[in-house]
Short mmCIF file of C-alpha atoms in Angstrom, two decimals:
data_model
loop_
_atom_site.label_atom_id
_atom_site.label_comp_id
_atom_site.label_asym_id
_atom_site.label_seq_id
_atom_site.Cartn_x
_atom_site.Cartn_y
_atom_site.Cartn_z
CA UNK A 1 -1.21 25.89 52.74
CA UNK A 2 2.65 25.47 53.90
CA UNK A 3 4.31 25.70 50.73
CA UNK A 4 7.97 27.04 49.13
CA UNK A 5 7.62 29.02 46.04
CA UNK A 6 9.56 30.10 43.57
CA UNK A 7 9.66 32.54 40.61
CA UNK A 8 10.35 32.91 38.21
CA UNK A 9 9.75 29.23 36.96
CA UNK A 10 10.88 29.59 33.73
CA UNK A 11 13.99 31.70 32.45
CA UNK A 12 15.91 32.39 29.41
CA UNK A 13 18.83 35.27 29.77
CA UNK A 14 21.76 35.98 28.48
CA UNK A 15 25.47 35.53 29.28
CA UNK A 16 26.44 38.25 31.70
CA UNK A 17 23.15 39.90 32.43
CA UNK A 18 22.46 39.38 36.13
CA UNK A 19 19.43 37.91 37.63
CA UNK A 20 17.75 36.76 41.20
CA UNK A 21 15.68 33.65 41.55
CA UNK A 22 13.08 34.22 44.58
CA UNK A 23 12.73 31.55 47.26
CA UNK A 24 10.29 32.25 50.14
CA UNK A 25 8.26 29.64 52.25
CA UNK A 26 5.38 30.39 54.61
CA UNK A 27 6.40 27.52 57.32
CA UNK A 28 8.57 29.95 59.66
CA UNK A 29 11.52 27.32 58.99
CA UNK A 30 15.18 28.00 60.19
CA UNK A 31 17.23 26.36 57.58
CA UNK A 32 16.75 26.93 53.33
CA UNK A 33 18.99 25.94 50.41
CA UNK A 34 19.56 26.04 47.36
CA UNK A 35 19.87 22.64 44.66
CA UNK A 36 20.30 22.21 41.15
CA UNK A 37 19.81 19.65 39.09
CA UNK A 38 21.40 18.07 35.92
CA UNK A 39 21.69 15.18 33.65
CA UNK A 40 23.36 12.24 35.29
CA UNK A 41 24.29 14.43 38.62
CA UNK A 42 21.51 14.02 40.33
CA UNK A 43 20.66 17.20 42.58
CA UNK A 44 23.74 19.30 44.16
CA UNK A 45 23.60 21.78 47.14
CA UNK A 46 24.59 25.36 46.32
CA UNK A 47 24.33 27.29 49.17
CA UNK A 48 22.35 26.89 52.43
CA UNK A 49 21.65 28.64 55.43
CA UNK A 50 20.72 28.00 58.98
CA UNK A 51 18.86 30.77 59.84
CA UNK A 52 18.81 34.80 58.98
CA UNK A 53 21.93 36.02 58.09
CA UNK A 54 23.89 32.96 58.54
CA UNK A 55 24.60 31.41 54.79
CA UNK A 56 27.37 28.51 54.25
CA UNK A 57 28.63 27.21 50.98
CA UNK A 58 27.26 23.90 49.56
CA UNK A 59 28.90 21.50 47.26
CA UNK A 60 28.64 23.92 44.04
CA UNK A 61 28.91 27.51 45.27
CA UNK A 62 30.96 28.84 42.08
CA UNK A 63 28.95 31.44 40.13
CA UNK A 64 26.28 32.07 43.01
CA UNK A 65 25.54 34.28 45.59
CA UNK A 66 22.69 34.26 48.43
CA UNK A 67 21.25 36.09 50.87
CA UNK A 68 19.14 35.88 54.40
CA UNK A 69 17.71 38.85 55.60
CA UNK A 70 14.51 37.61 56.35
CA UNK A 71 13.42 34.75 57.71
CA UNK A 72 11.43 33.29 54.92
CA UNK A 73 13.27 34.61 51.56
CA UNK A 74 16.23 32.90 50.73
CA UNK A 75 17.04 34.48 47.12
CA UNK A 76 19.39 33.02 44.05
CA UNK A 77 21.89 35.44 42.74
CA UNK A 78 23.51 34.67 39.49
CA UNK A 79 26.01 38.25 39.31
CA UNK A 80 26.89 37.17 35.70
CA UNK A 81 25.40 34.21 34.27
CA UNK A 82 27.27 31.78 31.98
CA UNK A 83 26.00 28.75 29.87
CA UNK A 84 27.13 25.83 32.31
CA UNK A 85 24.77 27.51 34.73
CA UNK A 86 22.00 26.02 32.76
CA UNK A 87 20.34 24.09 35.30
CA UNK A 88 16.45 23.56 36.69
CA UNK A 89 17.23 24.92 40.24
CA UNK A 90 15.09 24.04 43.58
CA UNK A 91 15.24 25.70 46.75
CA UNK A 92 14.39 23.85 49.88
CA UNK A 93 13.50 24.88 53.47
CA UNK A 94 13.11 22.43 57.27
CA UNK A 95 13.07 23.08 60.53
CA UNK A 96 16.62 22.59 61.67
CA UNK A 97 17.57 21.50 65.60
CA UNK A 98 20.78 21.70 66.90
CA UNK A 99 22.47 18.45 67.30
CA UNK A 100 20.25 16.80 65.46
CA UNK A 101 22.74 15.65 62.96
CA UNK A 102 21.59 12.65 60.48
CA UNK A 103 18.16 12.69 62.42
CA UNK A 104 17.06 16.43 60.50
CA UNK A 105 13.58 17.09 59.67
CA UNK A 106 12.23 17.00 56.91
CA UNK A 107 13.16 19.07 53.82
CA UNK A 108 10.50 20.82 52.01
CA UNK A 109 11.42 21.74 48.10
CA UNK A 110 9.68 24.32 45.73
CA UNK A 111 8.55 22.93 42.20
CA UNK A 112 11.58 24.35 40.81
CA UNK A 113 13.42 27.13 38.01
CA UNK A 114 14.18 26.05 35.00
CA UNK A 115 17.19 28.38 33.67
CA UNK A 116 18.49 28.92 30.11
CA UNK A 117 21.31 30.52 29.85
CA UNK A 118 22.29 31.59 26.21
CA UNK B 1 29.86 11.10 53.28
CA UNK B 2 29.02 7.81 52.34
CA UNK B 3 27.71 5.80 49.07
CA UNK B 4 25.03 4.60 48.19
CA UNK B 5 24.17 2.39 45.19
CA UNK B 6 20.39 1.87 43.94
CA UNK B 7 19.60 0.23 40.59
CA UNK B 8 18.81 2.85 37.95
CA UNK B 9 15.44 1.51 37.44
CA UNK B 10 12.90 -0.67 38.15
CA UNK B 11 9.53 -1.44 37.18
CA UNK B 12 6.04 -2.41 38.84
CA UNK B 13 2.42 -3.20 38.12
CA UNK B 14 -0.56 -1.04 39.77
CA UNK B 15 -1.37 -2.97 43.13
CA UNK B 16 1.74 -4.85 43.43
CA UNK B 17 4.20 -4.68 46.32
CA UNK B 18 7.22 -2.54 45.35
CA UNK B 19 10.84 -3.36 47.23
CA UNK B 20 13.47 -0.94 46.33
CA UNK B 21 17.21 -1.92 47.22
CA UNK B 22 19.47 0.75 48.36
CA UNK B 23 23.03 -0.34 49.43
CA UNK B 24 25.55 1.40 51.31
CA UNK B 25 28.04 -0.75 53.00
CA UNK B 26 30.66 2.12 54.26
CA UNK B 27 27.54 3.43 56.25
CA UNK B 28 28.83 4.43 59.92
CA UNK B 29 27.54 4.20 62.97
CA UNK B 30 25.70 7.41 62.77
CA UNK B 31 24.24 7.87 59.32
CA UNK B 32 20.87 8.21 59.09
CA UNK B 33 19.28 6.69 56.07
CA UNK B 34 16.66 9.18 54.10
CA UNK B 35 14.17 8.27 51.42
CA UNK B 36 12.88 11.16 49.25
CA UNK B 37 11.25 10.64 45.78
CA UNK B 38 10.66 13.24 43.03
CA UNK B 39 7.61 12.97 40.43
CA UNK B 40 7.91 14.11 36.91
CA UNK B 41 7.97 17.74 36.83
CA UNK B 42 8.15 18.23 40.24
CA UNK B 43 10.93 19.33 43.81
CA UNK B 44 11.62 16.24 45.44
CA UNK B 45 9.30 14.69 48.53
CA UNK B 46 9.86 12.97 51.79
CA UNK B 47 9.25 9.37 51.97
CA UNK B 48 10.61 8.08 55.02
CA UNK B 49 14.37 7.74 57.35
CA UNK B 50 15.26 5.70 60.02
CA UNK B 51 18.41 4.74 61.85
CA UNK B 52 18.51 0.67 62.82
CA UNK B 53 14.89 0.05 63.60
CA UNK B 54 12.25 -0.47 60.57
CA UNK B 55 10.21 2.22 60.23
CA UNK B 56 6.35 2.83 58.96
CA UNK B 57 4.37 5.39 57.92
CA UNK B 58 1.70 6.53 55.45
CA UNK B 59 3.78 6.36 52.71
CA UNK B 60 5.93 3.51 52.61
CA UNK B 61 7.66 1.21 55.20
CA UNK B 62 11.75 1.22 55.51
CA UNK B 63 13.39 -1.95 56.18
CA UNK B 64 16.96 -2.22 57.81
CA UNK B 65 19.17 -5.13 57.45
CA UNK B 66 20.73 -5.78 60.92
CA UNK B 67 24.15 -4.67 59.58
CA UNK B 68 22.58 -1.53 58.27
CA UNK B 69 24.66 -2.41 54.83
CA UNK B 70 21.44 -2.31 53.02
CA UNK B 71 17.98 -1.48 53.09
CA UNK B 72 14.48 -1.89 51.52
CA UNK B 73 11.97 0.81 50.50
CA UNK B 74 8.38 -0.93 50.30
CA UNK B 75 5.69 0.16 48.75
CA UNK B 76 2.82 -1.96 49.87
CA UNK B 77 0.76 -1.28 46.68
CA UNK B 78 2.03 0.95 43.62
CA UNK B 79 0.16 3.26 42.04
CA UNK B 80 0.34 5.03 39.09
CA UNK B 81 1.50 8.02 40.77
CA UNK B 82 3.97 6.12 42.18
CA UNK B 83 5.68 6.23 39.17
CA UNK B 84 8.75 8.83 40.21
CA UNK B 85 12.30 9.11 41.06
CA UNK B 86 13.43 7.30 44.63
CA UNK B 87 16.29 8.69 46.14
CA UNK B 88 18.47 7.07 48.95
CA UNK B 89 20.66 9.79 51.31
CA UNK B 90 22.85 8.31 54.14
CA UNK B 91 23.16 11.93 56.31
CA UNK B 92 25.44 12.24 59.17
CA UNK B 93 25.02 16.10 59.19
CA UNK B 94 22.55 18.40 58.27
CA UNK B 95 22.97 18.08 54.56
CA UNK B 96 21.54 15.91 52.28
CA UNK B 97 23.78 14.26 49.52
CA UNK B 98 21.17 13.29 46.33
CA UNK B 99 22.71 10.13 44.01
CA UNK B 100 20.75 9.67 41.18
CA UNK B 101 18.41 7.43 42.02
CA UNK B 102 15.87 4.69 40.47
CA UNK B 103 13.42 5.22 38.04
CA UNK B 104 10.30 3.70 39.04
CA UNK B 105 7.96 2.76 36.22
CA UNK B 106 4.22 1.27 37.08
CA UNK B 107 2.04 -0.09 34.45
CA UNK B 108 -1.53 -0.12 34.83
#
């Protein structure tokens, strides 16, 4: 089944104590990011990335870092957590053609992480 | 990117039509408009784009008004699992910019 997963789906940590939300789908697709979603904001791009080892910022980088050494992972990196990063956090993956511009396929999402930070 | 402005909610009975408005009068030229809707607990999902030309598919149908200031997402017959968030996403690039939607209710 072509899917995007994500674990953990639940989290509560700590300020400070470093953690790494796992994003992998099984569709072979060239572009992933990362989205989280809060109260009244609607959902936010993070980080994104068109295909291994190429990452870009999003609209809400701060406090995040990624990584794409492999084709189908696409992991979260929170180096020290803080309370405003909160959030329930989706990851996302399409097949992405050049030039397609407006016209891009469509973007699978994973059910989500929901992060506590204390 | 460009705005766009949906009502915050809306409601619907089970098999009844659904129309949900989406403006977005500084849309250019270019922008493709994107309909993706997210159900309780879950990622968001794919409904349907287009660029000028009304579009069908499984889902839902996506009409265009000629000055592509507006447009309709129709839902031929709601269900109850219907009931979600609809998002419209004008997208000249890659990226997709999420408002926060309309919350569609359906009564049985």
């Amino acid at each position: 089944e072509a899917q995007v997963t994500q674990n953990p789906r639940y989290l509560i940590t700590v300020t400070g104590k470093k953690l790494t939300v796992t994003c992998s789908q099984n569709m072979n697709h060239e572009y992933m990011s990362w989205y989280r979603q809060d109260p009244g904001l609607g959902l936010r791009q993070i980080y994104y990335s068109m295909n291994v080892e190429v990452t870009d910022k999003g609209d809400v980088p701060e406090g995040y870092k990624v990584s794409r050494k492999e084709k189908r992972n696409f992991p979260l990196i929170l180096e020290s957590p803080s309370p405003n990063q909160t959030s329930l956090y989706f990851c996302a993956s399409s097949r992405w053609r050049r030039g397609s511009g407006g016209d891009q396929e469509t973007q699978y999402f994973g059910p989500g992480t929901r992060l506590l930070v204390l | 990117d460009a705005k766009t402005t949906q009502p915050n909610s809306m409601e619907s009975n089970e098999e009844e039509p659904v129309h949900l408005p989406c403006n977005h009068s500084t849309i250019s030229g270019t922008d493709y408009i994107h309909w993706y809707r997210q159900l309780p607990s879950q990622g968001p999902e794919y409904v349907i784009h287009g660029l000028t030309s009304n579009v069908n598919n499984r889902m839902a149908s996506l009409a265009i008004a000629e000055d592509r200031k507006s447009s309709t997402l129709i839902l031929h017959r709601a269900t109850l699992r219907d009931a979600a968030v609809y998002y419209c996403i004008l997208s000249l690039t890659d990226k997709l910019i999420f408002g926060t939607g309309t919350r569609l209710q359906v009564f049985p």
